[in-house]
PDB file of C-alpha atoms in Angstrom:
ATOM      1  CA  UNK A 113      27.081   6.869  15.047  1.00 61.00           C
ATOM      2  CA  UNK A 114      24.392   3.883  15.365  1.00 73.00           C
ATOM      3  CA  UNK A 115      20.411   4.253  13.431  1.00 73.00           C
ATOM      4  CA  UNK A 116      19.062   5.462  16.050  1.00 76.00           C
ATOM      5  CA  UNK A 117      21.303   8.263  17.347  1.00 79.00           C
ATOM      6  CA  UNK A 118      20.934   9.484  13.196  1.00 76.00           C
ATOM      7  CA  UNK A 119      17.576   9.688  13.455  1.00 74.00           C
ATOM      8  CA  UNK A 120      17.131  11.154  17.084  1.00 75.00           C
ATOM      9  CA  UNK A 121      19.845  13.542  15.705  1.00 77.00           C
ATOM     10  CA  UNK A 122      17.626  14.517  12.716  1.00 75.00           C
ATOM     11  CA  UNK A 123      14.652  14.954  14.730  1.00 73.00           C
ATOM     12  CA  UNK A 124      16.104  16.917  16.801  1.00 74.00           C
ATOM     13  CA  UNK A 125      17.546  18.903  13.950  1.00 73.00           C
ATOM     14  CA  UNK A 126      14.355  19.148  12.773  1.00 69.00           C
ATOM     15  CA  UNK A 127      12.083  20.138  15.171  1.00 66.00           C
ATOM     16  CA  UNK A 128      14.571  23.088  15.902  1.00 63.00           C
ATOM     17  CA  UNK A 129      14.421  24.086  12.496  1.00 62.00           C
ATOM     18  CA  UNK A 130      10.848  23.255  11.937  1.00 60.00           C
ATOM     19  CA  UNK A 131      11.887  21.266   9.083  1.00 52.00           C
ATOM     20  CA  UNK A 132       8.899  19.844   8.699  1.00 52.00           C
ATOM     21  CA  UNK A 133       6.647  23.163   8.014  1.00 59.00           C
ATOM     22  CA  UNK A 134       9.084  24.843   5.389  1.00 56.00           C
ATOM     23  CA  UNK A 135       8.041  24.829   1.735  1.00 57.00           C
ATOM     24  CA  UNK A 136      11.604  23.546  -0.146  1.00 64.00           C
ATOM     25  CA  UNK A 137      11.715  20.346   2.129  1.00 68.00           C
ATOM     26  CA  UNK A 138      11.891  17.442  -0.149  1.00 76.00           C
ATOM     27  CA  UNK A 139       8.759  15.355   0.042  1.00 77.00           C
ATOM     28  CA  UNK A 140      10.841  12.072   1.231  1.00 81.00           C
ATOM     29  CA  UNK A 141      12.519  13.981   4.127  1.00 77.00           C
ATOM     30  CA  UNK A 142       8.979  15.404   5.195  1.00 75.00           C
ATOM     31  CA  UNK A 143       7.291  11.624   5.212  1.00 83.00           C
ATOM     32  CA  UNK A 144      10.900  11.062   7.369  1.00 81.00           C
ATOM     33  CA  UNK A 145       9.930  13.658   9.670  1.00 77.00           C
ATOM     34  CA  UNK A 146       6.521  12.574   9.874  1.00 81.00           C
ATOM     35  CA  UNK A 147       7.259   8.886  10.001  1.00 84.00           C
ATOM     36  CA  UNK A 148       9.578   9.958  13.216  1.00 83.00           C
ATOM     37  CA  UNK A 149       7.020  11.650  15.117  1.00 82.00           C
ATOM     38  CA  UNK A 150       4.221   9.196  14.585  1.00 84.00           C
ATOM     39  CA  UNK A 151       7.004   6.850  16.448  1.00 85.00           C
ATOM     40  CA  UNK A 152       7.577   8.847  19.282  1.00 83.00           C
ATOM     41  CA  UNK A 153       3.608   9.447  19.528  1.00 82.00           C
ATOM     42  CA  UNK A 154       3.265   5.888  19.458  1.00 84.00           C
ATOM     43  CA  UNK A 155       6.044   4.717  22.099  1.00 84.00           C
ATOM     44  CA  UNK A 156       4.590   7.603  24.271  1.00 82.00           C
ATOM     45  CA  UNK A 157       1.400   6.323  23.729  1.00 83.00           C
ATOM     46  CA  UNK A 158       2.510   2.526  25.089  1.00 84.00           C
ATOM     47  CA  UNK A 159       4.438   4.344  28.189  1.00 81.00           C
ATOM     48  CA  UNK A 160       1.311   6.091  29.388  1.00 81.00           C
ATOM     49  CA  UNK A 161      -0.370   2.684  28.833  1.00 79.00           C
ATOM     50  CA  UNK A 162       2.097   1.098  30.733  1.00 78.00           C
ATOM     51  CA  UNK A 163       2.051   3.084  33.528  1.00 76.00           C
ATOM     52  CA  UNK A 164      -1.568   2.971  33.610  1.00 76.00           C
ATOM     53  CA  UNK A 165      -1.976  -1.082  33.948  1.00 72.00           C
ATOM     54  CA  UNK A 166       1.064  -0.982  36.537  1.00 74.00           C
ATOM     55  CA  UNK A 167      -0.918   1.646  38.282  1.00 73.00           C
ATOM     56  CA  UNK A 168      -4.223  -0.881  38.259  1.00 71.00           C
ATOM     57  CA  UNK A 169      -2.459  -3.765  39.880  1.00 70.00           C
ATOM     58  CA  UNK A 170      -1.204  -1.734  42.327  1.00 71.00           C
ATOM     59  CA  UNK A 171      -4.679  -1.125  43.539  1.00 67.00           C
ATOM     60  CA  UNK A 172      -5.970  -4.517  43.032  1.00 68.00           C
ATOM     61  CA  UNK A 173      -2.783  -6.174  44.780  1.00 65.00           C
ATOM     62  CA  UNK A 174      -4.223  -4.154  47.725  1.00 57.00           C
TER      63      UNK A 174
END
């Protein structure tokens, strides 16, 4: 199992189990958590962007 499918695993594991919000979670595996989701925020934030300047040359190309 590469990185990355151990740490979409995790997340996924986590989110279910709403690792994040229970109280005996080890500080270093809630920054992990957190650290995760302020990636996905991020990459979602550069698709939407994107998607938005592909959208603007569409309209200027005609």
């Amino acid at each position: 199992m590469s990185t990355r499918e151990a740490t979409k695993k995790y997340f996924l594991q986590a989110h279910q189990t709403h690792i994040c919000r229970k109280a005996l979670v080890s500080p270093k595996e809630r920054q992990f958590c957190t650290a995760i989701k302020i990636k996905i925020h991020h990459a979602a934030l550069q698709n939407k962007q994107k998607e938005t300047f592909s959208q603007q040359d569409k309209h200027r190309q005609i």
